[in-house]
PDB file of C-alpha atoms in Angstrom:
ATOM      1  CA  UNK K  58       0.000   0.000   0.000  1.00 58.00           C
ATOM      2  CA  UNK K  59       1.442   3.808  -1.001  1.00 58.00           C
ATOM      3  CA  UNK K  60       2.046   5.935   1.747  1.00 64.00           C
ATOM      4  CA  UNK K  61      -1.146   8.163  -0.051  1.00 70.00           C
ATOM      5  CA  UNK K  62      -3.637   5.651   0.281  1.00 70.00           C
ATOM      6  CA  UNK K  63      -2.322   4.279   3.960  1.00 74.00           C
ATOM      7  CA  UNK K  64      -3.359   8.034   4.769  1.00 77.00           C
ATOM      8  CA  UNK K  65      -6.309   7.610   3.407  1.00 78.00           C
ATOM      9  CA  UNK K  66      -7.185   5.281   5.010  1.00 79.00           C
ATOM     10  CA  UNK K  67      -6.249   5.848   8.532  1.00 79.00           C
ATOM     11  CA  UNK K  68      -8.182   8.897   7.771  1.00 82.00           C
ATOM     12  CA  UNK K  69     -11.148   7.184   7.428  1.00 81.00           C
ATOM     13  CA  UNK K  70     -10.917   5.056   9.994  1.00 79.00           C
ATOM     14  CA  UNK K  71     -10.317   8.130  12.504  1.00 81.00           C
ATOM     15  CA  UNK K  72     -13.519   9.650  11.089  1.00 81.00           C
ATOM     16  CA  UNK K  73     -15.320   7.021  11.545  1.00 76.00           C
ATOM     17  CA  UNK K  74     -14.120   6.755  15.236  1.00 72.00           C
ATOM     18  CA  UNK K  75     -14.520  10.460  15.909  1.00 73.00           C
ATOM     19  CA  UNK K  76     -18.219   9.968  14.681  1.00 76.00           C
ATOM     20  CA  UNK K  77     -18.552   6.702  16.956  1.00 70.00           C
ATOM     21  CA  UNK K  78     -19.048   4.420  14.092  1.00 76.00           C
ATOM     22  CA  UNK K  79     -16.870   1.810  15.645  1.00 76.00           C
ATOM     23  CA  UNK K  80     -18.217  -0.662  12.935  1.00 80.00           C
ATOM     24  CA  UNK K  81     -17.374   1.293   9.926  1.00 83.00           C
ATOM     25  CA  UNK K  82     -13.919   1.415  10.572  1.00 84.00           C
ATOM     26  CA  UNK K  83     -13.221  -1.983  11.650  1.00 85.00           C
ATOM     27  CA  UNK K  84     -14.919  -2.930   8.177  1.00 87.00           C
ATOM     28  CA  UNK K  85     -12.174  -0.715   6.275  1.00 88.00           C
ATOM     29  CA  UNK K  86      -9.209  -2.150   7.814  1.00 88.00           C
ATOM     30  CA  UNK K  87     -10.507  -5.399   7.173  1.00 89.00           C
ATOM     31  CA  UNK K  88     -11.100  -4.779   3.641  1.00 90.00           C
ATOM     32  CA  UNK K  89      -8.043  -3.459   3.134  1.00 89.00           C
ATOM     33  CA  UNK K  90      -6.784  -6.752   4.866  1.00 89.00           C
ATOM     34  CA  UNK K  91      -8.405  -8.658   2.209  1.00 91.00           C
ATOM     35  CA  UNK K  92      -7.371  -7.018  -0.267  1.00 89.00           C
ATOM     36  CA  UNK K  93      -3.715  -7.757   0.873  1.00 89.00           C
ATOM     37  CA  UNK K  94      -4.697 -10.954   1.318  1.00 89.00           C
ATOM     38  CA  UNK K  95      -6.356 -11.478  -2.814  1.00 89.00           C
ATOM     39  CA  UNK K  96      -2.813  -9.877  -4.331  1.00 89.00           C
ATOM     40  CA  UNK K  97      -0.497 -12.398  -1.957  1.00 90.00           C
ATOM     41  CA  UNK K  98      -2.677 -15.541  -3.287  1.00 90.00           C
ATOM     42  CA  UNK K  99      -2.183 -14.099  -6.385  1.00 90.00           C
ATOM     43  CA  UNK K 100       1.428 -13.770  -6.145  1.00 91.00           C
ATOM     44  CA  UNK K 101       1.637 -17.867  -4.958  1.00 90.00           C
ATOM     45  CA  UNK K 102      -0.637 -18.422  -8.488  1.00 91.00           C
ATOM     46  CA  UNK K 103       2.750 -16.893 -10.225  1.00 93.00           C
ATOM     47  CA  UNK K 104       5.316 -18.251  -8.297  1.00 92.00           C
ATOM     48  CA  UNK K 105       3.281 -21.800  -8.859  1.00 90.00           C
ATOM     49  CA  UNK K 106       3.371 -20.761 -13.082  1.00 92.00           C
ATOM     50  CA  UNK K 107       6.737 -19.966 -13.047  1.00 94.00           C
ATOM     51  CA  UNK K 108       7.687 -23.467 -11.046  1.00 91.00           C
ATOM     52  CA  UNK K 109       5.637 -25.004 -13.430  1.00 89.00           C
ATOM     53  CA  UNK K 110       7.058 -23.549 -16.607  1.00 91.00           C
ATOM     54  CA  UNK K 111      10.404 -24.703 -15.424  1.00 92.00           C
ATOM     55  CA  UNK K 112       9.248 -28.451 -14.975  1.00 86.00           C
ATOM     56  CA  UNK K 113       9.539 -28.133 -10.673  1.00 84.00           C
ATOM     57  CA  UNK K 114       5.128 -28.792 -10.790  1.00 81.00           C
ATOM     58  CA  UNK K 115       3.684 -31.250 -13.158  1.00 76.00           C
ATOM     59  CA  UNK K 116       0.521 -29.386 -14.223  1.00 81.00           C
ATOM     60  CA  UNK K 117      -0.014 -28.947 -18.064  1.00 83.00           C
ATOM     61  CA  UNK K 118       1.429 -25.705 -18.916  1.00 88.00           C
ATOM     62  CA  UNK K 119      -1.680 -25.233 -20.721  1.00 89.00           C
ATOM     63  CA  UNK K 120      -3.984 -25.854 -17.533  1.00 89.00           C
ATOM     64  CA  UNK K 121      -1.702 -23.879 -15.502  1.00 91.00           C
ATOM     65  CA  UNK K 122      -1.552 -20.567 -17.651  1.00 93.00           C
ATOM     66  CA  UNK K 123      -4.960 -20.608 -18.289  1.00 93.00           C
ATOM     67  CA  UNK K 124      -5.844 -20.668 -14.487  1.00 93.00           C
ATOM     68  CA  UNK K 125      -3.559 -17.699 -14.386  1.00 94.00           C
ATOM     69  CA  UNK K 126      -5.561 -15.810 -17.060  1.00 95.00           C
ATOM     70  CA  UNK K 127      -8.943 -16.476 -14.991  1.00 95.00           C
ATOM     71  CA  UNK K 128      -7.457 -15.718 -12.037  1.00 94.00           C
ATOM     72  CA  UNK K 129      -5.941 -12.398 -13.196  1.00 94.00           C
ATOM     73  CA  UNK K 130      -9.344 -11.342 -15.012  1.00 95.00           C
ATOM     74  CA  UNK K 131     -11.174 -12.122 -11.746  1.00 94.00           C
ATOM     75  CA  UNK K 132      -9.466 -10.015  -9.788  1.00 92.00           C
ATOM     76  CA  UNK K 133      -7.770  -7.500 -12.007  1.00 92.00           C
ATOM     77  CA  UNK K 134     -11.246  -5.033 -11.415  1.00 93.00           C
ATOM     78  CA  UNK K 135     -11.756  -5.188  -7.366  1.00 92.00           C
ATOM     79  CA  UNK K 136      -8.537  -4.980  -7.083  1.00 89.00           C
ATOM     80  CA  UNK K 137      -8.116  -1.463  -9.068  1.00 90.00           C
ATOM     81  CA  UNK K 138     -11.793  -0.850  -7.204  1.00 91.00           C
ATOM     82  CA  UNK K 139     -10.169  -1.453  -3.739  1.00 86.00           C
ATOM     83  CA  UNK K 140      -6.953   0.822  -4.777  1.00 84.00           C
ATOM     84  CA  UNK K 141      -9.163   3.848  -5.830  1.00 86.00           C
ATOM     85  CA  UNK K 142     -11.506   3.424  -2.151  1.00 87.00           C
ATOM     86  CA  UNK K 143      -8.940   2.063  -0.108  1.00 82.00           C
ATOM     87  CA  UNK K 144     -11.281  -0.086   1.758  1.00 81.00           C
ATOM     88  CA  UNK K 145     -13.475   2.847   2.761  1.00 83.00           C
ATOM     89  CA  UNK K 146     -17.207   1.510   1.673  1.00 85.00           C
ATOM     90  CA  UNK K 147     -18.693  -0.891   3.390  1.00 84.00           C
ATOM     91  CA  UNK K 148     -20.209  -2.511   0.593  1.00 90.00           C
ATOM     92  CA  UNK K 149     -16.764  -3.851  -0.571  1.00 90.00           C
ATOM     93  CA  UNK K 150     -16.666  -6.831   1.945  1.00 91.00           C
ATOM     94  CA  UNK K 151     -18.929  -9.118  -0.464  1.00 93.00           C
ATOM     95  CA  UNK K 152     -17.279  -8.162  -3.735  1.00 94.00           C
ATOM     96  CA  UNK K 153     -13.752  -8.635  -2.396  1.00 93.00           C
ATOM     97  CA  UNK K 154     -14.756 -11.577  -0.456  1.00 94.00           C
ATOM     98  CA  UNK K 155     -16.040 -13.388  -3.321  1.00 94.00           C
ATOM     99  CA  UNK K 156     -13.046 -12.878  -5.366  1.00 94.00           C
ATOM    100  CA  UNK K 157     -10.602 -14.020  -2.776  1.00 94.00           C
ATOM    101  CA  UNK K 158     -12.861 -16.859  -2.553  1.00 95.00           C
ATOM    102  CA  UNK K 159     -12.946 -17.317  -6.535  1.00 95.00           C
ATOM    103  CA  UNK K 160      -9.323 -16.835  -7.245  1.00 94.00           C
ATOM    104  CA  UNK K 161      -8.528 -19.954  -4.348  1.00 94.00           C
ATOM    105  CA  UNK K 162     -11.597 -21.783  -5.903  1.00 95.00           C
ATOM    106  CA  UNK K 163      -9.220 -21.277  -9.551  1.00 94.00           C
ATOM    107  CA  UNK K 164      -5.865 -22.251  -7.548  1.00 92.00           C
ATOM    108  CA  UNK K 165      -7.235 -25.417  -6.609  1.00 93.00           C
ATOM    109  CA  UNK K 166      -8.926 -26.186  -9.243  1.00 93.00           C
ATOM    110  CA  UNK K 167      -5.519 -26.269 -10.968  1.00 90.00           C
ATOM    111  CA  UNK K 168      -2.600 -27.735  -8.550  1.00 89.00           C
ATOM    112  CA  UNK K 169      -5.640 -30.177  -6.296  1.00 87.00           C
ATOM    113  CA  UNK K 170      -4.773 -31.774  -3.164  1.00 84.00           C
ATOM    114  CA  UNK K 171      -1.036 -29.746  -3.594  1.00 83.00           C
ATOM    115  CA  UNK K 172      -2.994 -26.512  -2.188  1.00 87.00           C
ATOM    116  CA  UNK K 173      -4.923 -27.938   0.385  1.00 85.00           C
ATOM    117  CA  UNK K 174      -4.557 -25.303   2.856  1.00 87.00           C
ATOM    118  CA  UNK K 175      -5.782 -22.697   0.161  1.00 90.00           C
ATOM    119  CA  UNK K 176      -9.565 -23.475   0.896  1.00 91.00           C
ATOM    120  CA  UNK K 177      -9.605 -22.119   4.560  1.00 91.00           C
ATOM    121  CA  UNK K 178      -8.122 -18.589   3.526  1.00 90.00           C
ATOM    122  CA  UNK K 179     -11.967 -17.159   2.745  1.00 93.00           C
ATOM    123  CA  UNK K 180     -13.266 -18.296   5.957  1.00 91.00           C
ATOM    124  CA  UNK K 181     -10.439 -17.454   8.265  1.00 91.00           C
ATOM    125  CA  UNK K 182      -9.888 -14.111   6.583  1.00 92.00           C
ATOM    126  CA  UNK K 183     -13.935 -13.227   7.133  1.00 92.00           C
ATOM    127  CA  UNK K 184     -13.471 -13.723  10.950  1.00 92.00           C
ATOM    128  CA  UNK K 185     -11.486  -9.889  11.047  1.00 89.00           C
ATOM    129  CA  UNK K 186     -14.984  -8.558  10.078  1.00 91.00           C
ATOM    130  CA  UNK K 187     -16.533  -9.934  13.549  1.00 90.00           C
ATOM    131  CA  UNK K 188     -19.619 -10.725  12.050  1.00 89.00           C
ATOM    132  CA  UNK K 189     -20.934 -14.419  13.187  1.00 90.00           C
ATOM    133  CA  UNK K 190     -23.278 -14.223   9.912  1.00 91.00           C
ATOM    134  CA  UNK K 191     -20.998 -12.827   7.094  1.00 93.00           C
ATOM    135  CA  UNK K 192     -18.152 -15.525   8.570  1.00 93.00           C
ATOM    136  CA  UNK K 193     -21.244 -18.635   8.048  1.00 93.00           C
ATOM    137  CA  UNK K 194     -22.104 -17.041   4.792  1.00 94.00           C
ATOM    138  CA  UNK K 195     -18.279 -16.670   3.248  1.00 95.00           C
ATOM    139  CA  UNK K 196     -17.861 -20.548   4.661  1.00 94.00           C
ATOM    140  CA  UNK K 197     -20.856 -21.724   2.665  1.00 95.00           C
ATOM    141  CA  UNK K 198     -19.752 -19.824  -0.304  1.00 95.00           C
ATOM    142  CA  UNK K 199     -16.372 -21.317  -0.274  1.00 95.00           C
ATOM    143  CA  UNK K 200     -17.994 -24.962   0.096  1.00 95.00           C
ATOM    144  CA  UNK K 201     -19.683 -24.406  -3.005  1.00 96.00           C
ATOM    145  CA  UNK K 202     -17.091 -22.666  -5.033  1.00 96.00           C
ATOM    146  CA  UNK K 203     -14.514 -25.662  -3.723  1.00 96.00           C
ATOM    147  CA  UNK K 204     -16.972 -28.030  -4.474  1.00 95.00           C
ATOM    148  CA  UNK K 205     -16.744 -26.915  -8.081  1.00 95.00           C
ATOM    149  CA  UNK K 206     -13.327 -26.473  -8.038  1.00 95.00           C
ATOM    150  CA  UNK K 207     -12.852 -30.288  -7.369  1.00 93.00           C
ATOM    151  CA  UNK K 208     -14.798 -31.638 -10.299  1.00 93.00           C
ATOM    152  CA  UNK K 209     -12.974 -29.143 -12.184  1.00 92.00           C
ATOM    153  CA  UNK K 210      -9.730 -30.484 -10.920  1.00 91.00           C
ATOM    154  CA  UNK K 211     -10.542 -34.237 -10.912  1.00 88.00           C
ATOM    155  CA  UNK K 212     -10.941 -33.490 -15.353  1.00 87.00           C
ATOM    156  CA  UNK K 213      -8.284 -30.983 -15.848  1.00 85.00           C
ATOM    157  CA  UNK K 214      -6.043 -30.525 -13.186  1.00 83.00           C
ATOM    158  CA  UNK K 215      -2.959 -32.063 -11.463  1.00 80.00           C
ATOM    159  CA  UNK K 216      -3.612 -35.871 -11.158  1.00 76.00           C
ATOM    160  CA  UNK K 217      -4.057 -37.556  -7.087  1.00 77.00           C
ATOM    161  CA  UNK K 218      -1.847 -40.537  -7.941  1.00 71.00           C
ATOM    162  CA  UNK K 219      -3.604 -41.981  -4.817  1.00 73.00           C
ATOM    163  CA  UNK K 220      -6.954 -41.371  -6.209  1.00 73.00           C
ATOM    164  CA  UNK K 221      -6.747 -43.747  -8.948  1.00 67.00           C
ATOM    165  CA  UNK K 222      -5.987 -47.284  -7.911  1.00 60.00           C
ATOM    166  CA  UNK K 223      -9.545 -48.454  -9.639  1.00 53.00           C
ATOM    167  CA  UNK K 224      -8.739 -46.965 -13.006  1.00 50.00           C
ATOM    168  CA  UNK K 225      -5.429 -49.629 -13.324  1.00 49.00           C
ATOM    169  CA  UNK K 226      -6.820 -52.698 -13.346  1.00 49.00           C
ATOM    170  CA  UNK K 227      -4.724 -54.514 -16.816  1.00 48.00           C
ATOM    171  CA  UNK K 228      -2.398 -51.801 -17.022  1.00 46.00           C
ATOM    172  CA  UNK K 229       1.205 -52.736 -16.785  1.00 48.00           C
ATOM    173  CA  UNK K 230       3.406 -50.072 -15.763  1.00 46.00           C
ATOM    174  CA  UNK K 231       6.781 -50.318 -17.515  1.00 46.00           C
ATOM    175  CA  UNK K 232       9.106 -46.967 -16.914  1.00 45.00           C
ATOM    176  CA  UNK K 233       6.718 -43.819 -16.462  1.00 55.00           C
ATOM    177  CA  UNK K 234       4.374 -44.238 -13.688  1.00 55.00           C
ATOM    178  CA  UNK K 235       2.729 -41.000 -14.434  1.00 56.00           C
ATOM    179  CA  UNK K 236       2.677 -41.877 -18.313  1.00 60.00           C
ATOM    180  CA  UNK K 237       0.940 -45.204 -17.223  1.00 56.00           C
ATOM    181  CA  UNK K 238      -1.662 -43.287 -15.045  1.00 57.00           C
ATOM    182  CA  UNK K 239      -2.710 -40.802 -17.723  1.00 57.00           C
ATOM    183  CA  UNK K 240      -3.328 -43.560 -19.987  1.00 56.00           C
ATOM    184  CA  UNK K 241      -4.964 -45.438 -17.718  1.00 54.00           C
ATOM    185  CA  UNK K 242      -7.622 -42.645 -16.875  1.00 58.00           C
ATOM    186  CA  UNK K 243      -8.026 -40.636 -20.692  1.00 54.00           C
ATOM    187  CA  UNK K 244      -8.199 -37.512 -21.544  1.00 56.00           C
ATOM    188  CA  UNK K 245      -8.911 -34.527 -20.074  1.00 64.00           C
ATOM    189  CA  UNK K 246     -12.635 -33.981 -19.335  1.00 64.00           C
ATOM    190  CA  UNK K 247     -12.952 -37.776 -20.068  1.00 71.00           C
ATOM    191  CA  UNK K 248     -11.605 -39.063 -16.924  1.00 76.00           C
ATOM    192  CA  UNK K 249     -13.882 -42.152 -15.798  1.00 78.00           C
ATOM    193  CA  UNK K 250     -16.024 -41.258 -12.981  1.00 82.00           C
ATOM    194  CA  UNK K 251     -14.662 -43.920 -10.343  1.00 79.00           C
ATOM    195  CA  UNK K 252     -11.440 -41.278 -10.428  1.00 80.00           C
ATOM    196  CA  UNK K 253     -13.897 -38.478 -10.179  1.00 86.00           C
ATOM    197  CA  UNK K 254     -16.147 -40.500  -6.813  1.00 87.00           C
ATOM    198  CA  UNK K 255     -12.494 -41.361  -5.177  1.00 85.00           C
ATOM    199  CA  UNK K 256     -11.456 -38.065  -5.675  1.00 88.00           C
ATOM    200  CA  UNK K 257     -14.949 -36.522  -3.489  1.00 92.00           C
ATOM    201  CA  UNK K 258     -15.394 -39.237  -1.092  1.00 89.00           C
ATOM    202  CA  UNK K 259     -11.286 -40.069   0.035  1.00 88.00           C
ATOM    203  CA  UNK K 260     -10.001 -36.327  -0.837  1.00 89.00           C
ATOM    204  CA  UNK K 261     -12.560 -33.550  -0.601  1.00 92.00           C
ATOM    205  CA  UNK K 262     -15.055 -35.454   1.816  1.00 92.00           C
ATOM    206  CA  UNK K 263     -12.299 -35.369   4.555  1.00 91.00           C
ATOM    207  CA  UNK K 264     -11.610 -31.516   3.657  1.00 91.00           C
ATOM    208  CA  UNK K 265     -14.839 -30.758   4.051  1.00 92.00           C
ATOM    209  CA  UNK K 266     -15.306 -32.250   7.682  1.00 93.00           C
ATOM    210  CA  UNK K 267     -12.176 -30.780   8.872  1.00 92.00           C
ATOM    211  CA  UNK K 268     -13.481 -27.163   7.354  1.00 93.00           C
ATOM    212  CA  UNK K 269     -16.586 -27.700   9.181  1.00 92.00           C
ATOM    213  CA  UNK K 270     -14.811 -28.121  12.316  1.00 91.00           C
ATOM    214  CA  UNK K 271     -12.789 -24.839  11.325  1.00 91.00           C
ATOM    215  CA  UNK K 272     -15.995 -23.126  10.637  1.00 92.00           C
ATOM    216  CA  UNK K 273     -17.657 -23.202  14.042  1.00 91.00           C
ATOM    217  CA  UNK K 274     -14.220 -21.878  15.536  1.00 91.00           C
ATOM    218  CA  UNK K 275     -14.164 -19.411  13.404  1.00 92.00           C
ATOM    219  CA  UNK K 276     -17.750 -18.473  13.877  1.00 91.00           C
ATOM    220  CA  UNK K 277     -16.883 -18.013  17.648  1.00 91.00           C
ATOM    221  CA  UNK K 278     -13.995 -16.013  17.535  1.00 89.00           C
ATOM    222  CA  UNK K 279     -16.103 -13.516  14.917  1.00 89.00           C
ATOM    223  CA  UNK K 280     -18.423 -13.650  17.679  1.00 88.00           C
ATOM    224  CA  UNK K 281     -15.910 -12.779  20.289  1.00 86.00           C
ATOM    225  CA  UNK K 282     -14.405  -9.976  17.980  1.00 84.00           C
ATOM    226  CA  UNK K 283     -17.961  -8.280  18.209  1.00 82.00           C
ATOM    227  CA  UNK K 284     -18.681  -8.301  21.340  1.00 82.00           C
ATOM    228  CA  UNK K 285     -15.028  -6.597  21.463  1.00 81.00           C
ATOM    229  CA  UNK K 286     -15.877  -4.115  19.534  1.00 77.00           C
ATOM    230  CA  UNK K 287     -19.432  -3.750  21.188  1.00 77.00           C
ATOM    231  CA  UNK K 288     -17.313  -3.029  24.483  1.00 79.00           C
ATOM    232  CA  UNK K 289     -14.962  -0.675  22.689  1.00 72.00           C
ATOM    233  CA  UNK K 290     -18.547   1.595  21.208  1.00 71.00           C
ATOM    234  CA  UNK K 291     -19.646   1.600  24.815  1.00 74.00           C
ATOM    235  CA  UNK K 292     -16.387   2.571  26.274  1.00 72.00           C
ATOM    236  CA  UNK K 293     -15.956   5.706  23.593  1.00 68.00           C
ATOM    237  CA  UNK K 294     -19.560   6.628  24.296  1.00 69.00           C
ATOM    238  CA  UNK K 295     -18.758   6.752  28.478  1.00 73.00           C
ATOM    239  CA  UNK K 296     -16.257   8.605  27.755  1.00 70.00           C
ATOM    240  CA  UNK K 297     -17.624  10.697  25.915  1.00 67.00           C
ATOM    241  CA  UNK K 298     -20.610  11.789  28.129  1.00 75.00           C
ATOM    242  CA  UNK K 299     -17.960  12.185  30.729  1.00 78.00           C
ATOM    243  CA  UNK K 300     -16.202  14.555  28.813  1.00 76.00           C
ATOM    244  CA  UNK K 301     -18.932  16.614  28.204  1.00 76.00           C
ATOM    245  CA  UNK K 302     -20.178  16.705  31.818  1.00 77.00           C
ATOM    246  CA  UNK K 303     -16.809  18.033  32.809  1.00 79.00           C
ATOM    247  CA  UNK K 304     -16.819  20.879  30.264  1.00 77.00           C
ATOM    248  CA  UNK K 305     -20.385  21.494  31.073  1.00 81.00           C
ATOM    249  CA  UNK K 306     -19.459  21.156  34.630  1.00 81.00           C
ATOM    250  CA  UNK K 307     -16.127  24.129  34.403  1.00 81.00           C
ATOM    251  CA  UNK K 308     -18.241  26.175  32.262  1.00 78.00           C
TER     252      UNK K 308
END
């Protein structure tokens, strides 16, 4: 962030304090937190190109590159949004949120069970918001954009060697075990469906469990971070009727 727009927006978060709007400016620091959050994700989508360019990841270039594209176009116009406001209107939780939420949905739909940990950013990233609802919504959105995101990846992306022990049956591997694999299963979008079930019930199933277990903590410590800031409102408001007792008091 420039030093102009940090101004601006510790500007707007001390107006919004000075008016007693507690809310408003824990929202803009928090959407200037995702924000942060959307162009570092991004940045691991490049560094993961670039790896895979130079042969360190096995993705298809093509795949890879193409996930890059989507990615960028997703969040290429929030992000210039979120530059010109800084995070200063409220309304840009949901559209930021749901790109964040997209551009992870893209990453793993691309590099699979390599990016597990990629599917909790949304959810733990809503808790700074301290809102018990918006944190259940953002973790119901994310289970249905990762849901997608694993069909997508069980056609197209990076093949779960462990995934597809029923599609072998008569193959005889020789020298390339990947080589053998790939033949085994087809072509992209024609991979048989027993990959596709394995892939849901002995990969994402057990994500999904362990992200509803992450959900209700996070759901509580949302919870927790508004009643904070509940406590904080009726702390500035005390002190604020004391203040004006005292001047009302010397006058």
């Amino acid at each position: 962030m420039s030093g102009r727009s940090k101004d601006k927006m510790n500007n707007a978060v001390k107006a919004a304090l000075l008016e007693g709007n507690v809310e408003l400016a824990n929202e803009i620091t928090a959407n200037v937190m995702v924000g942060t959050t959307m162009l570092i994700v991004f940045a691991v989508i490049i560094l993961c190109l670039v790896l895979n360019e130079v042969n360190v990841f096995t993705v298809d270039k093509v795949t890879m590159r193409i996930a890059t594209l989507i990615a960028f176009i997703i969040q290429l116009p929030i992000t210039l949004i979120n530059t010109k406001y800084v995070g200063t209107k409220k309304w840009l939780k949901w559209p930021l949120m749901i790109c964040l939420t997209l551009v992870c949905g893209v990453m793993a739909a691309a590099l699979g069970h390599n990016v597990t940990l990629v599917m909790v950013f949304p959810m733990v990233v809503s808790t700074r918001y301290f809102d018990k609802k918006y944190t259940t919504l953002v973790a119901l959105i994310t289970a249905g954009v990762f849901t997608i995101a694993c069909f997508v990846n069980a056609q197209v992306g990076v093949l779960n060697l462990n995934m597809v022990k029923d599609s072998l049956a008569g193959v005889t591997i020789e020298d390339d075990l990947r080589e053998a694999v790939e033949a085994a299963i087809g072509a992209k979008w024609h991979r048989p469906w027993s990959y596709v079930r394995s892939l849901y019930l002995n990969d994402f199933l057990p994500r999904c469990i362990v992200f509803l277990a992450l959900s209700v903590s996070c759901r509580y410590v949302a919870g927790r971070g508004k009643d904070m800031i509940n406590m904080q409102k009726l702390t500035s408001e005390k002190d604020a009727r004391i203040e004006t007792e005292l001047s009302l008091a010397t006058n």
